[in-house]
């Protein structure tokens, strides 16, 4: 059995249906299991011998599963009859006017969001995007019928799903889709009575602008985020980080240094009782890794290489995306100081991960390594690795 299949879970109404299923109703469980297995909708539909349309309708909550379809899904996942049992105990009208067990639904979907984020960081956008979108449709449908606190809570959760869906769209290289989902997160966050998402969305837009090469726009958006009336220390720290990286890309060392100092100042203000969290956890990172990344963009390769060598072990988060991104940055710095052997060794070990996660932002880092490495004298073996990296960087 796949290790992902051993996770305990509960049915929507709090009834245990066994030890294999994640939490949620049938559609959420289906989406989560599919994401854990790394199957696209098409692949799962093939394995279950049902149509792709049926899978999408089930995951989005638009349709209830028939006993035959539930059994087919159960067989595909090898869940030993638990999906059949869940389908029988959890049938409901897909577009009811009442939000039943809204508290349980919100708690369950919050857990699912955390799990999908973990999968996205480790395997890339293609394994989670469909699940994110289908769950978002379920939440927005439920939000239209909810009242009181349930109304705000559901829309706020939909906003969180939209924000991360936008990030996955950026990772997939689709800037327009990333902006669309980011704007939806702002709209739904307002319906959830949380204005901080509007401030954080400016940081997200700054990130999108930076990755498409528009550093002037990125700096302007980061400045707007810092000055937004709903910005908290977490958001201001994110904005200062984005500004520092953008100033470095422009070659403005003094402005970069000022932004780095602002990042440290805002990060020091973060407390445990801060408002609802948006974006990566600032306190899990290292200011020195940010400084190393800035030194790399400023082409101060010796400083960057030294900082990466000191900080990479203890400071890099465990997810594959972060490890790959910082590893390639370290390799670029090493190539810049002429240590092409060490640089190629790092990239060679990282290429399988880059292929797996298929991240546009990591491929952009790989392209920077290729550009720097090609300016150095390479052996035939190193040249072959550089060429393989170039092919992967172009997608």
mmCIF file of C-alpha atoms in Angstrom:
data_model
loop_
_atom_site.group_PDB
_atom_site.id
_atom_site.type_symbol
_atom_site.label_atom_id
_atom_site.label_comp_id
_atom_site.label_asym_id
_atom_site.label_seq_id
_atom_site.Cartn_x
_atom_site.Cartn_y
_atom_site.Cartn_z
ATOM 1 C CA UNK A 1 0.000 0.000 0.000
ATOM 2 C CA UNK A 2 1.171 3.510 -0.791
ATOM 3 C CA UNK A 3 2.280 5.372 2.338
ATOM 4 C CA UNK A 4 -0.186 8.119 1.481
ATOM 5 C CA UNK A 5 -3.005 5.614 1.824
ATOM 6 C CA UNK A 6 -2.310 5.041 5.505
ATOM 7 C CA UNK A 7 -3.504 8.475 6.635
ATOM 8 C CA UNK A 8 -6.415 8.407 9.062
ATOM 9 C CA UNK A 9 -9.567 10.360 8.259
ATOM 10 C CA UNK A 10 -13.196 10.950 9.125
ATOM 11 C CA UNK A 11 -16.443 11.290 7.254
ATOM 12 C CA UNK A 12 -18.057 14.733 6.950
ATOM 13 C CA UNK A 13 -20.442 14.168 9.854
ATOM 14 C CA UNK A 14 -17.651 12.956 12.112
ATOM 15 C CA UNK A 15 -18.314 9.231 11.589
ATOM 16 C CA UNK A 16 -15.290 7.036 11.112
ATOM 17 C CA UNK A 17 -15.180 5.221 7.819
ATOM 18 C CA UNK A 18 -11.854 3.467 8.427
ATOM 19 C CA UNK A 19 -8.201 4.288 8.568
ATOM 20 C CA UNK A 20 -7.307 5.005 4.938
ATOM 21 C CA UNK A 21 -9.359 8.009 3.940
ATOM 22 C CA UNK A 22 -8.458 11.675 4.394
ATOM 23 C CA UNK A 23 -11.125 13.973 5.871
ATOM 24 C CA UNK A 24 -13.966 15.439 3.844
ATOM 25 C CA UNK A 25 -17.006 14.466 1.820
ATOM 26 C CA UNK A 26 -16.739 12.119 -1.149
ATOM 27 C CA UNK A 27 -15.568 14.798 -3.602
ATOM 28 C CA UNK A 28 -12.878 16.148 -1.280
ATOM 29 C CA UNK A 29 -11.642 12.669 -0.425
ATOM 30 C CA UNK A 30 -11.499 11.791 -4.122
ATOM 31 C CA UNK A 31 -9.544 14.955 -4.960
ATOM 32 C CA UNK A 32 -7.123 14.442 -2.081
ATOM 33 C CA UNK A 33 -6.448 10.794 -2.874
ATOM 34 C CA UNK A 34 -5.895 11.643 -6.529
ATOM 35 C CA UNK A 35 -3.428 14.385 -5.606
ATOM 36 C CA UNK A 36 -1.580 12.063 -3.218
ATOM 37 C CA UNK A 37 -1.147 9.527 -5.977
ATOM 38 C CA UNK A 38 0.003 12.197 -8.428
ATOM 39 C CA UNK A 39 -2.680 11.282 -10.975
ATOM 40 C CA UNK A 40 -4.193 13.752 -13.391
ATOM 41 C CA UNK A 41 -7.970 13.668 -13.910
ATOM 42 C CA UNK A 42 -7.367 11.839 -17.173
ATOM 43 C CA UNK A 43 -5.121 9.225 -15.569
ATOM 44 C CA UNK A 44 -7.554 8.574 -12.708
ATOM 45 C CA UNK A 45 -10.496 8.391 -15.110
ATOM 46 C CA UNK A 46 -8.608 5.785 -17.121
ATOM 47 C CA UNK A 47 -7.779 3.722 -14.052
ATOM 48 C CA UNK A 48 -11.353 3.863 -12.742
ATOM 49 C CA UNK A 49 -12.869 3.382 -16.217
ATOM 50 C CA UNK A 50 -15.190 6.380 -15.849
ATOM 51 C CA UNK A 51 -15.322 9.630 -17.801
ATOM 52 C CA UNK A 52 -13.210 12.689 -16.980
ATOM 53 C CA UNK A 53 -16.428 14.711 -16.737
ATOM 54 C CA UNK A 54 -17.740 12.412 -14.022
ATOM 55 C CA UNK A 55 -14.553 12.816 -12.003
ATOM 56 C CA UNK A 56 -14.703 16.616 -12.252
ATOM 57 C CA UNK A 57 -18.378 16.670 -11.250
ATOM 58 C CA UNK A 58 -17.731 14.417 -8.263
ATOM 59 C CA UNK A 59 -14.722 16.383 -7.024
ATOM 60 C CA UNK A 60 -16.526 19.703 -7.365
ATOM 61 C CA UNK A 61 -19.607 18.424 -5.533
ATOM 62 C CA UNK A 62 -21.878 18.922 -8.532
ATOM 63 C CA UNK A 63 -22.853 15.234 -8.531
ATOM 64 C CA UNK A 64 -23.217 12.443 -5.975
ATOM 65 C CA UNK A 65 -21.523 9.138 -6.802
ATOM 66 C CA UNK A 66 -23.620 6.191 -7.920
ATOM 67 C CA UNK A 67 -22.807 2.895 -6.174
ATOM 68 C CA UNK A 68 -21.118 1.646 -9.355
ATOM 69 C CA UNK A 69 -18.928 4.751 -9.751
ATOM 70 C CA UNK A 70 -18.029 4.713 -6.034
ATOM 71 C CA UNK A 71 -16.999 1.071 -6.375
ATOM 72 C CA UNK A 72 -14.891 1.862 -9.450
ATOM 73 C CA UNK A 73 -13.101 4.683 -7.607
ATOM 74 C CA UNK A 74 -12.617 2.428 -4.598
ATOM 75 C CA UNK A 75 -11.015 -0.229 -6.790
ATOM 76 C CA UNK A 76 -8.717 2.284 -8.480
ATOM 77 C CA UNK A 77 -7.411 3.576 -5.148
ATOM 78 C CA UNK A 78 -7.448 0.202 -3.397
ATOM 79 C CA UNK A 79 -9.325 1.589 -0.383
ATOM 80 C CA UNK A 80 -11.036 -1.701 0.451
ATOM 81 C CA UNK A 81 -14.658 -0.592 0.257
ATOM 82 C CA UNK A 82 -14.250 2.594 2.277
ATOM 83 C CA UNK A 83 -15.133 4.904 -0.615
ATOM 84 C CA UNK A 84 -18.280 2.850 -1.209
ATOM 85 C CA UNK A 85 -19.181 3.199 2.466
ATOM 86 C CA UNK A 86 -18.459 6.943 2.416
ATOM 87 C CA UNK A 87 -20.610 7.390 -0.698
ATOM 88 C CA UNK A 88 -23.510 5.574 0.953
ATOM 89 C CA UNK A 89 -23.303 7.505 4.225
ATOM 90 C CA UNK A 90 -22.655 10.928 2.797
ATOM 91 C CA UNK A 91 -25.121 11.381 -0.056
ATOM 92 C CA UNK A 92 -26.670 14.828 -0.241
ATOM 93 C CA UNK A 93 -28.218 17.266 -2.666
ATOM 94 C CA UNK A 94 -25.321 18.857 -4.493
ATOM 95 C CA UNK A 95 -26.942 22.298 -4.494
ATOM 96 C CA UNK A 96 -28.857 22.362 -1.242
ATOM 97 C CA UNK A 97 -29.880 25.685 0.233
ATOM 98 C CA UNK A 98 -28.678 24.632 3.686
ATOM 99 C CA UNK A 99 -25.051 24.422 4.781
ATOM 100 C CA UNK A 100 -24.978 21.274 6.885
ATOM 101 C CA UNK A 101 -22.090 20.674 9.268
ATOM 102 C CA UNK A 102 -20.386 23.854 8.061
ATOM 103 C CA UNK A 103 -17.913 23.800 10.941
ATOM 104 C CA UNK A 104 -16.820 20.266 10.141
ATOM 105 C CA UNK A 105 -16.635 21.088 6.464
ATOM 106 C CA UNK A 106 -14.415 24.116 7.072
ATOM 107 C CA UNK A 107 -12.118 22.198 9.420
ATOM 108 C CA UNK A 108 -11.860 19.336 6.954
ATOM 109 C CA UNK A 109 -11.093 21.583 3.999
ATOM 110 C CA UNK A 110 -8.485 23.484 6.007
ATOM 111 C CA UNK A 111 -6.690 20.200 6.642
ATOM 112 C CA UNK A 112 -6.990 19.305 2.970
ATOM 113 C CA UNK A 113 -5.534 22.705 1.988
ATOM 114 C CA UNK A 114 -2.532 22.068 4.207
ATOM 115 C CA UNK A 115 -2.026 18.671 2.652
ATOM 116 C CA UNK A 116 -2.379 19.969 -0.890
ATOM 117 C CA UNK A 117 0.155 22.704 -0.144
ATOM 118 C CA UNK A 118 2.591 20.064 1.019
ATOM 119 C CA UNK A 119 2.024 18.043 -2.146
ATOM 120 C CA UNK A 120 2.425 21.164 -4.294
ATOM 121 C CA UNK A 121 5.729 22.071 -2.665
ATOM 122 C CA UNK A 122 7.055 18.549 -3.188
ATOM 123 C CA UNK A 123 5.630 17.521 -6.564
ATOM 124 C CA UNK A 124 4.704 20.742 -8.359
ATOM 125 C CA UNK A 125 1.475 22.280 -9.627
ATOM 126 C CA UNK A 126 0.258 19.618 -12.018
ATOM 127 C CA UNK A 127 -0.729 17.210 -9.224
ATOM 128 C CA UNK A 128 -2.770 19.660 -7.138
ATOM 129 C CA UNK A 129 -4.267 22.326 -9.415
ATOM 130 C CA UNK A 130 -7.337 20.346 -10.460
ATOM 131 C CA UNK A 131 -8.063 19.435 -6.840
ATOM 132 C CA UNK A 132 -7.666 23.063 -5.721
ATOM 133 C CA UNK A 133 -10.072 24.311 -8.378
ATOM 134 C CA UNK A 134 -12.719 21.680 -7.705
ATOM 135 C CA UNK A 135 -12.686 22.307 -3.948
ATOM 136 C CA UNK A 136 -12.845 26.058 -4.560
ATOM 137 C CA UNK A 137 -16.012 25.555 -6.624
ATOM 138 C CA UNK A 138 -17.543 23.580 -3.762
ATOM 139 C CA UNK A 139 -16.661 26.292 -1.225
ATOM 140 C CA UNK A 140 -17.953 29.202 -3.291
ATOM 141 C CA UNK A 141 -21.194 27.313 -3.926
ATOM 142 C CA UNK A 142 -21.575 26.688 -0.180
ATOM 143 C CA UNK A 143 -20.693 30.316 0.590
ATOM 144 C CA UNK A 144 -23.595 31.585 -1.499
ATOM 145 C CA UNK A 145 -26.047 29.793 0.807
ATOM 146 C CA UNK A 146 -24.320 30.349 4.158
ATOM 147 C CA UNK A 147 -25.296 32.969 6.720
ATOM 148 C CA UNK A 148 -23.658 34.626 9.710
ATOM 149 C CA UNK A 149 -20.208 33.499 10.793
ATOM 150 C CA UNK A 150 -20.405 30.480 8.500
ATOM 151 C CA UNK A 151 -20.690 32.813 5.516
ATOM 152 C CA UNK A 152 -17.464 34.680 6.398
ATOM 153 C CA UNK A 153 -15.544 31.532 7.337
ATOM 154 C CA UNK A 154 -16.388 29.733 4.104
ATOM 155 C CA UNK A 155 -15.489 32.699 1.904
ATOM 156 C CA UNK A 156 -12.222 33.249 3.777
ATOM 157 C CA UNK A 157 -11.289 29.613 3.218
ATOM 158 C CA UNK A 158 -12.211 29.945 -0.466
ATOM 159 C CA UNK A 159 -9.884 32.967 -0.567
ATOM 160 C CA UNK A 160 -7.025 30.883 0.842
ATOM 161 C CA UNK A 161 -7.624 28.203 -1.783
ATOM 162 C CA UNK A 162 -7.687 30.864 -4.517
ATOM 163 C CA UNK A 163 -4.439 32.449 -3.307
ATOM 164 C CA UNK A 164 -2.612 29.133 -3.416
ATOM 165 C CA UNK A 165 -4.177 28.222 -6.763
ATOM 166 C CA UNK A 166 -2.724 31.483 -8.078
ATOM 167 C CA UNK A 167 0.691 30.522 -6.766
ATOM 168 C CA UNK A 168 0.427 27.119 -8.466
ATOM 169 C CA UNK A 169 -0.538 28.874 -11.714
ATOM 170 C CA UNK A 170 2.612 30.981 -11.417
ATOM 171 C CA UNK A 171 4.653 27.846 -10.783
ATOM 172 C CA UNK A 172 3.124 26.398 -13.948
ATOM 173 C CA UNK A 173 4.254 29.500 -15.860
ATOM 174 C CA UNK A 174 0.760 30.922 -16.460
ATOM 175 C CA UNK A 175 0.994 34.559 -15.398
ATOM 176 C CA UNK A 176 -2.504 35.549 -16.531
ATOM 177 C CA UNK A 177 -4.071 32.690 -14.584
ATOM 178 C CA UNK A 178 -1.982 33.551 -11.528
ATOM 179 C CA UNK A 179 -3.257 37.135 -11.591
ATOM 180 C CA UNK A 180 -6.849 35.994 -12.090
ATOM 181 C CA UNK A 181 -6.790 33.727 -9.052
ATOM 182 C CA UNK A 182 -4.993 36.358 -6.987
ATOM 183 C CA UNK A 183 -7.747 38.857 -7.779
ATOM 184 C CA UNK A 184 -10.377 36.263 -6.855
ATOM 185 C CA UNK A 185 -8.657 35.728 -3.522
ATOM 186 C CA UNK A 186 -8.994 39.454 -2.782
ATOM 187 C CA UNK A 187 -12.682 39.488 -3.697
ATOM 188 C CA UNK A 188 -13.482 36.397 -1.658
ATOM 189 C CA UNK A 189 -11.317 37.558 1.241
ATOM 190 C CA UNK A 190 -13.400 40.721 1.448
ATOM 191 C CA UNK A 191 -16.534 38.546 1.614
ATOM 192 C CA UNK A 192 -14.783 36.678 4.398
ATOM 193 C CA UNK A 193 -14.234 39.990 6.216
ATOM 194 C CA UNK A 194 -10.438 39.809 5.952
ATOM 195 C CA UNK A 195 -8.733 42.755 4.275
ATOM 196 C CA UNK A 196 -5.197 41.475 4.904
ATOM 197 C CA UNK A 197 -5.460 39.317 1.791
ATOM 198 C CA UNK A 198 -5.718 42.513 -0.271
ATOM 199 C CA UNK A 199 -2.360 43.610 1.140
ATOM 200 C CA UNK A 200 -0.743 40.221 0.598
ATOM 201 C CA UNK A 201 -2.122 40.049 -2.954
ATOM 202 C CA UNK A 202 0.083 43.040 -3.769
ATOM 203 C CA UNK A 203 3.091 40.960 -2.689
ATOM 204 C CA UNK A 204 1.907 38.112 -4.897
ATOM 205 C CA UNK A 205 1.561 40.501 -7.834
ATOM 206 C CA UNK A 206 5.054 41.847 -7.103
ATOM 207 C CA UNK A 207 6.358 38.289 -7.271
ATOM 208 C CA UNK A 208 4.605 37.691 -10.592
ATOM 209 C CA UNK A 209 6.029 40.944 -11.996
ATOM 210 C CA UNK A 210 9.538 40.076 -10.820
ATOM 211 C CA UNK A 211 9.470 36.638 -12.401
ATOM 212 C CA UNK A 212 8.364 38.057 -15.731
ATOM 213 C CA UNK A 213 11.296 40.495 -15.569
ATOM 214 C CA UNK A 214 9.418 43.705 -14.697
ATOM 215 C CA UNK A 215 11.436 44.741 -11.646
ATOM 216 C CA UNK A 216 10.118 48.326 -11.659
ATOM 217 C CA UNK A 217 6.540 47.072 -11.324
ATOM 218 C CA UNK A 218 7.617 44.585 -8.673
ATOM 219 C CA UNK A 219 9.199 47.304 -6.538
ATOM 220 C CA UNK A 220 6.159 49.544 -6.914
ATOM 221 C CA UNK A 221 3.758 46.764 -5.902
ATOM 222 C CA UNK A 222 5.927 45.801 -2.931
ATOM 223 C CA UNK A 223 5.900 49.431 -1.779
ATOM 224 C CA UNK A 224 2.096 49.508 -2.075
ATOM 225 C CA UNK A 225 1.908 46.363 0.050
ATOM 226 C CA UNK A 226 4.031 47.900 2.808
ATOM 227 C CA UNK A 227 1.817 51.009 2.862
ATOM 228 C CA UNK A 228 -1.491 49.121 2.670
ATOM 229 C CA UNK A 229 -3.592 49.911 5.778
ATOM 230 C CA UNK A 230 -4.243 46.205 6.416
ATOM 231 C CA UNK A 231 -0.617 45.094 6.090
ATOM 232 C CA UNK A 232 0.785 43.350 9.153
ATOM 233 C CA UNK A 233 4.452 42.620 9.947
ATOM 234 C CA UNK A 234 4.334 39.303 8.051
ATOM 235 C CA UNK A 235 3.078 40.997 4.882
ATOM 236 C CA UNK A 236 5.496 43.905 5.219
ATOM 237 C CA UNK A 237 8.391 41.444 5.616
ATOM 238 C CA UNK A 238 7.276 39.581 2.484
ATOM 239 C CA UNK A 239 7.054 42.880 0.612
ATOM 240 C CA UNK A 240 10.527 43.986 1.743
ATOM 241 C CA UNK A 241 11.952 40.648 0.633
ATOM 242 C CA UNK A 242 10.403 41.048 -2.802
ATOM 243 C CA UNK A 243 11.739 44.616 -3.026
ATOM 244 C CA UNK A 244 15.256 43.519 -2.035
ATOM 245 C CA UNK A 245 15.342 40.820 -4.719
ATOM 246 C CA UNK A 246 14.006 43.224 -7.353
ATOM 247 C CA UNK A 247 16.511 45.977 -6.482
ATOM 248 C CA UNK A 248 19.275 43.385 -6.723
ATOM 249 C CA UNK A 249 18.076 42.294 -10.173
ATOM 250 C CA UNK A 250 18.295 45.940 -11.246
ATOM 251 C CA UNK A 251 21.845 46.164 -9.872
ATOM 252 C CA UNK A 252 20.954 48.772 -7.237
ATOM 253 C CA UNK A 253 23.066 47.602 -4.298
ATOM 254 C CA UNK A 254 22.202 50.513 -1.997
ATOM 255 C CA UNK A 255 18.435 50.143 -2.423
ATOM 256 C CA UNK A 256 18.799 46.393 -2.008
ATOM 257 C CA UNK A 257 20.686 46.892 1.258
ATOM 258 C CA UNK A 258 17.952 49.218 2.566
ATOM 259 C CA UNK A 259 15.248 46.677 1.668
ATOM 260 C CA UNK A 260 17.182 43.901 3.406
ATOM 261 C CA UNK A 261 17.306 46.014 6.540
ATOM 262 C CA UNK A 262 13.570 46.639 6.292
ATOM 263 C CA UNK A 263 13.012 42.896 5.935
ATOM 264 C CA UNK A 264 14.950 42.204 9.127
ATOM 265 C CA UNK A 265 13.065 44.954 10.950
ATOM 266 C CA UNK A 266 9.618 43.738 9.917
ATOM 267 C CA UNK A 267 10.530 40.089 10.576
ATOM 268 C CA UNK A 268 11.558 41.038 14.120
ATOM 269 C CA UNK A 269 8.048 42.436 14.719
ATOM 270 C CA UNK A 270 6.297 39.135 13.987
ATOM 271 C CA UNK A 271 4.545 37.674 17.016
ATOM 272 C CA UNK A 272 2.471 34.566 17.663
ATOM 273 C CA UNK A 273 -0.766 36.584 17.866
ATOM 274 C CA UNK A 274 -0.435 38.069 14.378
ATOM 275 C CA UNK A 275 -3.518 38.256 12.081
ATOM 276 C CA UNK A 276 -4.492 35.378 9.711
ATOM 277 C CA UNK A 277 -1.438 34.102 7.909
ATOM 278 C CA UNK A 278 -0.750 34.555 4.201
ATOM 279 C CA UNK A 279 2.257 33.302 2.306
ATOM 280 C CA UNK A 280 5.285 31.259 3.413
ATOM 281 C CA UNK A 281 6.318 31.465 7.042
ATOM 282 C CA UNK A 282 8.888 34.240 7.364
ATOM 283 C CA UNK A 283 10.254 32.830 10.615
ATOM 284 C CA UNK A 284 11.097 29.507 8.939
ATOM 285 C CA UNK A 285 13.553 31.155 6.572
ATOM 286 C CA UNK A 286 16.917 32.819 6.982
ATOM 287 C CA UNK A 287 17.747 36.484 6.342
ATOM 288 C CA UNK A 288 21.170 35.261 5.233
ATOM 289 C CA UNK A 289 19.664 33.149 2.450
ATOM 290 C CA UNK A 290 17.791 36.217 1.233
ATOM 291 C CA UNK A 291 21.032 38.194 1.367
ATOM 292 C CA UNK A 292 22.831 35.420 -0.512
ATOM 293 C CA UNK A 293 20.168 35.482 -3.227
ATOM 294 C CA UNK A 294 20.523 39.249 -3.519
ATOM 295 C CA UNK A 295 24.321 39.038 -3.715
ATOM 296 C CA UNK A 296 23.912 36.492 -6.510
ATOM 297 C CA UNK A 297 21.760 38.891 -8.535
ATOM 298 C CA UNK A 298 24.265 41.679 -7.854
ATOM 299 C CA UNK A 299 26.943 39.307 -9.239
ATOM 300 C CA UNK A 300 28.887 39.363 -5.994
ATOM 301 C CA UNK A 301 29.487 35.655 -6.398
ATOM 302 C CA UNK A 302 32.078 35.230 -3.659
ATOM 303 C CA UNK A 303 29.776 36.689 -1.002
ATOM 304 C CA UNK A 304 26.817 34.690 -2.297
ATOM 305 C CA UNK A 305 28.766 31.409 -2.375
ATOM 306 C CA UNK A 306 29.999 31.921 1.180
ATOM 307 C CA UNK A 307 26.541 32.675 2.532
ATOM 308 C CA UNK A 308 24.975 29.719 0.728
ATOM 309 C CA UNK A 309 27.679 27.380 2.039
ATOM 310 C CA UNK A 310 27.022 28.523 5.610
ATOM 311 C CA UNK A 311 23.234 28.688 5.545
ATOM 312 C CA UNK A 312 21.936 26.024 3.179
ATOM 313 C CA UNK A 313 22.064 23.097 5.587
ATOM 314 C CA UNK A 314 20.080 24.325 8.600
ATOM 315 C CA UNK A 315 17.965 27.064 7.031
ATOM 316 C CA UNK A 316 16.355 25.611 3.901
ATOM 317 C CA UNK A 317 12.789 24.304 4.391
ATOM 318 C CA UNK A 318 12.306 20.587 3.804
ATOM 319 C CA UNK A 319 10.129 20.871 0.702
ATOM 320 C CA UNK A 320 11.576 19.896 -2.675
ATOM 321 C CA UNK A 321 10.823 23.229 -4.347
ATOM 322 C CA UNK A 322 12.815 25.289 -1.839
ATOM 323 C CA UNK A 323 15.727 22.847 -1.762
ATOM 324 C CA UNK A 324 15.961 22.797 -5.549
ATOM 325 C CA UNK A 325 15.687 26.579 -5.872
ATOM 326 C CA UNK A 326 18.439 27.316 -3.348
ATOM 327 C CA UNK A 327 20.645 24.496 -4.603
ATOM 328 C CA UNK A 328 20.603 25.941 -8.120
ATOM 329 C CA UNK A 329 21.317 29.416 -6.761
ATOM 330 C CA UNK A 330 24.307 28.026 -4.876
ATOM 331 C CA UNK A 331 25.518 26.317 -8.047
ATOM 332 C CA UNK A 332 25.223 29.581 -9.979
ATOM 333 C CA UNK A 333 27.294 31.378 -7.350
ATOM 334 C CA UNK A 334 29.935 28.639 -7.481
ATOM 335 C CA UNK A 335 30.040 28.838 -11.263
ATOM 336 C CA UNK A 336 30.487 32.588 -10.904
ATOM 337 C CA UNK A 337 33.639 32.152 -8.793
ATOM 338 C CA UNK A 338 35.018 29.543 -11.175
ATOM 339 C CA UNK A 339 34.198 26.399 -9.164
ATOM 340 C CA UNK A 340 32.404 24.766 -12.085
ATOM 341 C CA UNK A 341 33.130 21.232 -10.874
ATOM 342 C CA UNK A 342 31.288 21.813 -7.584
ATOM 343 C CA UNK A 343 28.534 23.739 -9.357
ATOM 344 C CA UNK A 344 27.871 20.925 -11.832
ATOM 345 C CA UNK A 345 27.927 18.339 -9.061
ATOM 346 C CA UNK A 346 25.133 20.205 -7.248
ATOM 347 C CA UNK A 347 23.055 20.661 -10.382
ATOM 348 C CA UNK A 348 23.526 17.042 -11.434
ATOM 349 C CA UNK A 349 22.107 15.904 -8.076
ATOM 350 C CA UNK A 350 19.224 18.380 -8.335
ATOM 351 C CA UNK A 351 18.044 17.798 -11.934
ATOM 352 C CA UNK A 352 15.804 14.793 -11.058
ATOM 353 C CA UNK A 353 13.955 16.920 -8.509
ATOM 354 C CA UNK A 354 13.568 19.782 -10.985
ATOM 355 C CA UNK A 355 12.106 17.385 -13.534
ATOM 356 C CA UNK A 356 9.629 16.090 -10.947
ATOM 357 C CA UNK A 357 8.319 19.397 -9.620
ATOM 358 C CA UNK A 358 8.227 21.077 -13.058
ATOM 359 C CA UNK A 359 8.293 24.580 -11.564
ATOM 360 C CA UNK A 360 8.579 27.629 -13.813
ATOM 361 C CA UNK A 361 10.313 29.594 -11.049
ATOM 362 C CA UNK A 362 12.911 26.858 -10.482
ATOM 363 C CA UNK A 363 13.455 26.507 -14.238
ATOM 364 C CA UNK A 364 14.159 30.253 -14.330
ATOM 365 C CA UNK A 365 16.859 29.724 -11.696
ATOM 366 C CA UNK A 366 18.271 26.882 -13.786
ATOM 367 C CA UNK A 367 18.432 29.189 -16.813
ATOM 368 C CA UNK A 368 20.541 31.618 -14.768
ATOM 369 C CA UNK A 369 22.927 28.786 -13.906
ATOM 370 C CA UNK A 370 23.212 27.825 -17.578
ATOM 371 C CA UNK A 371 24.004 31.409 -18.587
ATOM 372 C CA UNK A 372 26.762 31.697 -15.991
ATOM 373 C CA UNK A 373 28.178 28.207 -16.544
ATOM 374 C CA UNK A 374 28.423 28.707 -20.307
ATOM 375 C CA UNK A 375 30.723 31.658 -19.739
ATOM 376 C CA UNK A 376 33.209 29.306 -18.064
ATOM 377 C CA UNK A 377 35.589 26.776 -19.518
ATOM 378 C CA UNK A 378 33.882 23.401 -19.231
ATOM 379 C CA UNK A 379 34.966 19.817 -19.708
ATOM 380 C CA UNK A 380 32.978 17.595 -22.110
ATOM 381 C CA UNK A 381 31.085 16.048 -19.202
ATOM 382 C CA UNK A 382 30.310 19.438 -17.704
ATOM 383 C CA UNK A 383 29.222 20.769 -21.065
ATOM 384 C CA UNK A 384 26.825 17.839 -21.479
ATOM 385 C CA UNK A 385 25.295 18.623 -18.068
ATOM 386 C CA UNK A 386 25.007 22.327 -18.926
ATOM 387 C CA UNK A 387 23.265 21.481 -22.190
ATOM 388 C CA UNK A 388 20.882 19.094 -20.412
ATOM 389 C CA UNK A 389 20.134 21.852 -17.908
ATOM 390 C CA UNK A 390 19.451 24.310 -20.726
ATOM 391 C CA UNK A 391 16.983 21.912 -22.325
ATOM 392 C CA UNK A 392 15.158 21.448 -19.000
ATOM 393 C CA UNK A 393 15.186 25.190 -18.274
ATOM 394 C CA UNK A 394 13.309 25.933 -21.489
ATOM 395 C CA UNK A 395 10.579 23.482 -20.494
#
